Short mmCIF file of C-alpha atoms and ligand atoms in Angstrom, two decimals:
data_model
loop_
_atom_site.label_atom_id
_atom_site.label_comp_id
_atom_site.label_asym_id
_atom_site.label_seq_id
_atom_site.Cartn_x
_atom_site.Cartn_y
_atom_site.Cartn_z
CA UNK A 1 -6.70 7.72 -45.01
CA UNK A 2 -8.08 4.49 -43.47
CA UNK A 3 -10.48 4.20 -40.64
CA UNK A 4 -12.12 1.44 -38.67
CA UNK A 5 -14.66 1.49 -35.89
CA UNK A 6 -13.37 -0.64 -33.06
CA UNK A 7 -15.61 -1.21 -30.18
CA UNK A 8 -17.42 2.02 -30.84
CA UNK A 9 -14.22 4.19 -31.38
CA UNK A 10 -13.13 5.32 -34.79
CA UNK A 11 -9.43 4.73 -35.20
CA UNK A 12 -7.25 6.08 -38.04
CA UNK A 13 -4.71 3.69 -39.23
CA UNK A 14 -2.25 3.08 -42.09
CA UNK A 15 -1.17 -0.24 -43.67
CA UNK A 16 1.73 -0.50 -46.00
CA UNK A 17 4.01 -3.17 -47.26
CA UNK A 18 3.49 -6.54 -48.86
CA UNK A 19 0.40 -8.41 -47.82
CA UNK A 20 1.42 -11.73 -46.17
CA UNK A 21 4.85 -10.40 -45.09
CA UNK A 22 5.75 -10.51 -41.47
CA UNK A 23 3.85 -7.80 -39.73
CA UNK A 24 5.12 -5.01 -37.69
CA UNK A 25 2.67 -2.79 -35.54
CA UNK A 26 3.76 0.76 -34.42
CA UNK A 27 2.27 2.41 -31.32
CA UNK A 28 2.70 6.10 -30.70
CA UNK A 29 3.50 8.08 -27.61
CA UNK A 30 1.46 10.66 -25.54
CA UNK A 31 0.73 13.88 -27.73
CA UNK A 32 1.85 12.37 -30.94
CA UNK A 33 0.28 10.39 -33.66
CA UNK A 34 1.13 7.76 -36.34
CA UNK A 35 3.21 10.22 -38.33
CA UNK A 36 6.09 9.90 -35.90
CA UNK A 37 6.65 6.53 -37.56
CA UNK A 38 6.51 7.50 -41.21
CA UNK A 39 10.31 7.62 -42.00
CA UNK A 40 10.91 4.32 -40.30
CA UNK A 41 7.98 2.73 -42.02
CA UNK A 42 9.21 4.06 -45.38
CA UNK A 43 12.33 1.92 -44.90
CA UNK A 44 10.77 -1.19 -43.40
CA UNK A 45 7.61 -1.44 -45.64
CA UNK A 46 9.79 -2.75 -48.47
CA UNK A 47 9.97 -5.90 -46.50
CA UNK A 48 7.36 -6.02 -43.77
CA UNK A 49 3.79 -5.30 -43.62
CA UNK A 50 3.54 -2.14 -41.40
CA UNK A 51 0.54 -1.05 -39.37
CA UNK A 52 0.58 2.32 -37.53
CA UNK A 53 -2.45 4.05 -35.99
CA UNK A 54 -3.43 7.16 -33.99
CA UNK A 55 -4.21 5.73 -30.62
CA UNK A 56 -7.50 6.94 -29.04
CA UNK A 57 -7.52 10.58 -28.07
CA UNK A 58 -4.83 11.40 -30.67
CA UNK A 59 -4.43 12.46 -34.23
CA UNK A 60 -7.70 12.01 -36.18
CA UNK A 61 -8.93 9.01 -34.26
CA UNK A 62 -11.94 9.50 -31.91
CA UNK A 63 -11.56 11.14 -28.51
CA UNK A 64 -13.77 8.95 -26.25
CA UNK A 65 -14.90 10.74 -23.03
CA UNK A 66 -13.41 9.81 -19.64
CA UNK A 67 -10.00 8.34 -18.45
CA UNK A 68 -8.51 5.68 -20.67
CA UNK A 69 -7.47 2.44 -19.03
CA UNK A 70 -4.66 0.21 -20.28
CA UNK A 71 -7.38 -2.20 -21.26
CA UNK A 72 -9.07 0.37 -23.44
CA UNK A 73 -5.85 0.67 -25.49
CA UNK A 74 -5.44 -3.11 -25.56
CA UNK A 75 -8.94 -3.62 -26.74
CA UNK A 76 -8.35 -0.90 -29.59
CA UNK A 77 -5.18 -2.73 -30.66
CA UNK A 78 -6.62 -6.19 -30.57
CA UNK A 79 -9.64 -4.91 -32.55
CA UNK A 80 -7.40 -3.29 -35.11
CA UNK A 81 -5.32 -6.44 -35.53
CA UNK A 82 -8.57 -8.37 -36.08
CA UNK A 83 -9.78 -5.75 -38.49
CA UNK A 84 -6.58 -5.79 -40.57
CA UNK A 85 -6.31 -9.65 -40.50
CA UNK A 86 -3.03 -9.54 -38.60
CA UNK A 87 -2.93 -12.68 -36.43
CA UNK A 88 0.45 -11.88 -34.82
CA UNK A 89 3.06 -9.20 -35.09
CA UNK A 90 6.22 -7.68 -33.58
CA UNK A 91 5.11 -4.63 -31.74
CA UNK A 92 7.16 -1.49 -31.82
CA UNK A 93 6.08 1.09 -29.19
CA UNK A 94 7.59 4.34 -27.89
CA UNK A 95 6.90 5.51 -24.44
CA UNK A 96 3.29 4.86 -23.51
CA UNK A 97 3.17 2.88 -26.75
CA UNK A 98 5.79 0.62 -25.28
CA UNK A 99 3.65 0.11 -22.23
CA UNK A 100 0.68 -0.78 -24.49
CA UNK A 101 2.94 -3.26 -26.36
CA UNK A 102 4.01 -4.76 -23.05
CA UNK A 103 0.46 -4.98 -22.02
CA UNK A 104 -0.46 -6.81 -25.27
CA UNK A 105 2.45 -9.33 -24.67
CA UNK A 106 0.92 -10.11 -21.31
CA UNK A 107 -2.67 -10.26 -22.44
CA UNK A 108 -2.31 -12.02 -25.84
CA UNK A 109 1.23 -13.60 -25.96
CA UNK A 110 0.21 -15.73 -28.97
CA UNK A 111 -0.17 -12.53 -31.01
CA UNK A 112 3.08 -10.93 -30.01
CA UNK A 113 6.14 -12.34 -31.84
CA UNK A 114 8.48 -9.81 -30.41
CA UNK A 115 8.75 -6.42 -28.81
CA UNK A 116 10.77 -3.39 -29.69
CA UNK A 117 10.42 -1.01 -26.67
CA UNK A 118 11.60 2.45 -27.41
CA UNK A 119 12.33 4.99 -24.55
CA UNK A 120 9.76 3.44 -22.31
CA UNK A 121 9.53 1.55 -18.95
CA UNK A 122 6.95 -0.62 -17.25
CA UNK A 123 6.11 2.42 -15.04
CA UNK A 124 6.65 6.03 -16.17
CA UNK A 125 6.32 8.86 -13.61
CA UNK A 126 3.98 8.59 -10.67
CA UNK A 127 0.48 9.36 -9.81
CA UNK A 128 1.18 13.00 -8.49
CA UNK A 129 3.12 13.86 -11.66
CA UNK A 130 0.23 12.69 -13.96
CA UNK A 131 -2.40 14.22 -11.87
CA UNK A 132 -0.60 17.54 -12.08
CA UNK A 133 -0.21 17.31 -15.79
CA UNK A 134 -4.01 16.54 -16.17
CA UNK A 135 -4.76 19.54 -14.11
CA UNK A 136 -2.41 21.80 -16.12
CA UNK A 137 -3.82 20.66 -19.38
CA UNK A 138 -7.47 20.98 -18.39
CA UNK A 139 -6.71 24.30 -16.69
CA UNK A 140 -4.34 25.95 -19.06
CA UNK A 141 -4.19 23.94 -22.13
CA UNK A 142 -1.26 22.30 -23.99
CA UNK A 143 0.35 25.73 -24.77
CA UNK A 144 1.28 26.07 -21.17
CA UNK A 145 3.55 22.99 -21.29
CA UNK A 146 4.76 22.84 -24.96
CA UNK A 147 8.22 24.30 -24.32
CA UNK A 148 8.81 21.92 -21.46
CA UNK A 149 7.62 18.99 -23.51
CA UNK A 150 9.73 19.77 -26.49
CA UNK A 151 12.80 19.57 -24.17
CA UNK A 152 11.61 16.16 -22.94
CA UNK A 153 10.98 14.84 -26.47
CA UNK A 154 14.10 16.09 -28.36
CA UNK A 155 17.84 16.30 -27.75
CA UNK A 156 19.49 19.72 -27.50
CA UNK A 157 21.22 19.06 -30.89
CA UNK A 158 17.96 18.34 -32.59
CA UNK A 159 16.38 21.44 -31.04
CA UNK A 160 19.25 23.64 -32.12
CA UNK A 161 19.85 22.35 -35.65
CA UNK A 162 16.54 20.98 -37.04
CA UNK A 163 14.35 24.01 -36.21
CA UNK A 164 11.80 23.42 -39.03
CA UNK A 165 11.11 19.90 -37.83
CA UNK A 166 11.08 21.00 -34.30
CA UNK A 167 8.31 23.62 -35.34
CA UNK A 168 6.29 20.93 -37.10
CA UNK A 169 6.35 18.52 -34.21
CA UNK A 170 5.56 21.31 -31.82
CA UNK A 171 2.47 22.02 -34.03
CA UNK A 172 1.52 18.45 -33.80
CA UNK A 173 1.58 18.54 -30.00
CA UNK A 174 -0.33 21.80 -29.75
CA UNK A 175 -3.06 20.41 -32.08
CA UNK A 176 -3.56 17.31 -29.99
CA UNK A 177 -7.01 17.20 -28.40
CA UNK A 178 -6.54 18.37 -24.78
CA UNK A 179 -9.17 15.87 -23.48
CA UNK A 180 -7.61 13.01 -25.42
CA UNK A 181 -4.25 14.02 -23.91
CA UNK A 182 -5.61 14.34 -20.34
CA UNK A 183 -7.49 11.00 -20.71
CA UNK A 184 -4.30 9.29 -21.89
CA UNK A 185 -2.29 10.81 -18.97
CA UNK A 186 -4.77 8.91 -16.76
CA UNK A 187 -3.51 5.64 -18.43
CA UNK A 188 0.05 6.57 -17.38
CA UNK A 189 -1.15 7.57 -13.85
CA UNK A 190 -2.90 4.23 -13.31
CA UNK A 191 -0.63 1.77 -15.03
CA UNK A 192 2.36 -0.04 -13.47
CA UNK A 193 3.58 -3.27 -15.10
CA UNK A 194 6.78 -3.38 -13.08
CA UNK A 195 5.87 -6.67 -11.33
CA UNK A 196 4.23 -8.08 -14.34
CA UNK A 197 6.78 -7.86 -17.09
CA UNK A 198 9.13 -10.68 -15.96
CA UNK A 199 6.21 -12.94 -17.28
CA UNK A 200 6.77 -11.74 -20.87
CA UNK A 201 8.17 -14.38 -23.09
CA UNK A 202 8.42 -12.51 -26.36
CA UNK A 203 11.89 -11.69 -27.65
CA UNK A 204 12.53 -8.07 -26.72
CA UNK A 205 14.76 -5.35 -27.87
CA UNK A 206 14.80 -2.24 -25.64
CA UNK A 207 16.00 1.11 -27.24
CA UNK A 208 16.96 4.09 -25.17
CA UNK A 209 18.39 7.53 -26.07
CA UNK A 210 20.96 9.00 -23.78
CA UNK A 211 19.62 12.47 -24.25
CA UNK A 212 16.07 11.32 -23.28
CA UNK A 213 14.77 13.52 -20.33
CA UNK A 214 11.25 11.82 -20.42
CA UNK A 215 12.68 8.24 -20.13
CA UNK A 216 16.29 8.45 -18.85
CA UNK A 217 18.31 5.37 -19.23
CA UNK A 218 18.11 4.35 -15.54
CA UNK A 219 14.33 4.14 -16.08
CA UNK A 220 14.59 2.30 -19.41
CA UNK A 221 16.79 -0.25 -17.83
CA UNK A 222 13.74 -1.42 -15.72
CA UNK A 223 12.48 -3.01 -18.89
CA UNK A 224 15.35 -5.41 -18.72
CA UNK A 225 13.28 -7.41 -16.17
CA UNK A 226 11.89 -9.03 -19.36
CA UNK A 227 13.72 -12.35 -19.57
CA UNK A 228 16.31 -12.35 -22.48
CA UNK A 229 15.81 -8.68 -23.36
CA UNK A 230 18.78 -6.42 -24.23
CA UNK A 231 19.17 -2.76 -24.40
CA UNK A 232 20.60 -0.58 -27.24
CA UNK A 233 21.57 2.94 -26.42
CA UNK A 234 21.43 5.62 -29.10
CA UNK A 235 24.02 8.36 -28.40
CA UNK A 236 22.68 11.91 -28.47
CA UNK A 237 19.13 10.82 -29.12
CA UNK A 238 15.99 12.05 -27.15
CA UNK A 239 12.69 10.52 -26.55
CA UNK A 240 11.44 9.77 -30.04
CA UNK A 241 14.27 8.05 -32.00
CA UNK A 242 11.98 7.49 -35.02
CA UNK A 243 12.01 11.18 -35.54
CA UNK A 244 15.66 11.92 -34.65
CA UNK A 245 17.35 8.82 -36.01
CA UNK A 246 14.89 6.91 -38.31
CA UNK A 247 17.51 5.13 -40.35
CA UNK A 248 19.37 3.87 -37.26
CA UNK A 249 16.17 2.77 -35.61
CA UNK A 250 14.95 1.08 -38.75
CA UNK A 251 18.22 -0.88 -38.96
CA UNK A 252 18.05 -1.97 -35.31
CA UNK A 253 14.44 -3.08 -35.87
CA UNK A 254 15.40 -5.02 -39.07
CA UNK A 255 18.42 -6.67 -37.44
CA UNK A 256 16.31 -7.69 -34.54
CA UNK A 257 13.55 -9.06 -36.75
CA UNK A 258 16.03 -11.33 -38.53
CA UNK A 259 17.63 -12.40 -35.28
CA UNK A 260 14.31 -13.56 -33.88
CA UNK A 261 13.32 -15.16 -37.20
CA UNK A 262 10.53 -12.78 -38.03
CA UNK A 263 12.36 -11.20 -41.14
O1 LIG B 1 5.27 13.86 -22.39
C1 LIG B 1 6.15 13.29 -21.95
O2 LIG B 1 6.75 13.57 -20.83
C2 LIG B 1 6.72 12.21 -22.73
C3 LIG B 1 5.92 10.96 -22.57
C4 LIG B 1 5.61 10.28 -21.43
C5 LIG B 1 4.77 9.23 -21.75
C6 LIG B 1 4.63 9.33 -23.13
O3 LIG B 1 4.04 8.62 -24.00
O4 LIG B 1 5.34 10.37 -23.64
#
C-alpha cells in the first residue's frame, strides 16, 4: 500500500513497472477504485511504468467533505504526478476518469503525451440526472441503486456467466463511501468539456463497448471532436473494459503507445 498526502488529501496509489520506462497513468470511474485496472496493469507493467490510484472519495483514499470540482481532481492528479516524479504520461481514463484525463490534457498539455479514453464522453448525463442520483445515495444509500448500476457497468453476458466476479465488483460498489460517491456525482453534474475538447492536441484513442448502457456509443462518439482521434469499438463489452476484456484493452493500449512513439 502506498499513500501520499496531496494538497491535504491522502490518496492511495500503486506504482509498478520499470523506473524510467514510458509512464501510463490510470484513472478510475465513479464507484470503483484502482483495482479495476489490475489485470491490464499486470500485462503492461512489463514494459511501462504504471500508476493507478483511488481518486478522492473512493477506495482507501480520503473522502474530503463537499462537492468535488474537476479542478479538485486535476489538482490531485497533478500532485500525484509530482509526488511520483512522473513529468509526462499517457493517461488512460474510464468514464469520469476519461473526463479527468481530458481535463488534464487541457490544463497541462505538456504532461499528457496521449489519451486513452474508455467508455466516456466530454459530458456524461445532465444536471437533473446527477442531482437525482445524489439525492438517492444520500437518502437511501448505494444499496438502492446497486442492481441498476451493475446493469450499466456490465454486459448481459458478463452478468450471466461471470457471477463470482460480478459479486465481487458489486461488493466494491456497495463499500464505496456514500459521501465520496455523491461528491463525485457533483463533478459529473457540473462538468461539460464539449466545447473545450477540440483544443486537445494529444494523440487520442477512444474505446467504447457496444453493450455499454452508461456510455452508449452515440455518446462516446462525441469524443471524436478531439482532432485526430479514432474510435475502437469492443463488441459485447460494457462500461468497464479493463474488467470484461483486460487482454484486449491491454493490447489496444500497447499498440496505441507504439503508434504514438511512447512505447
Ligand atoms: O454509474 C454510472 O452510471 C456509470 C458512470 C458514470 C460516470 C462514471 O464514472 O461511471
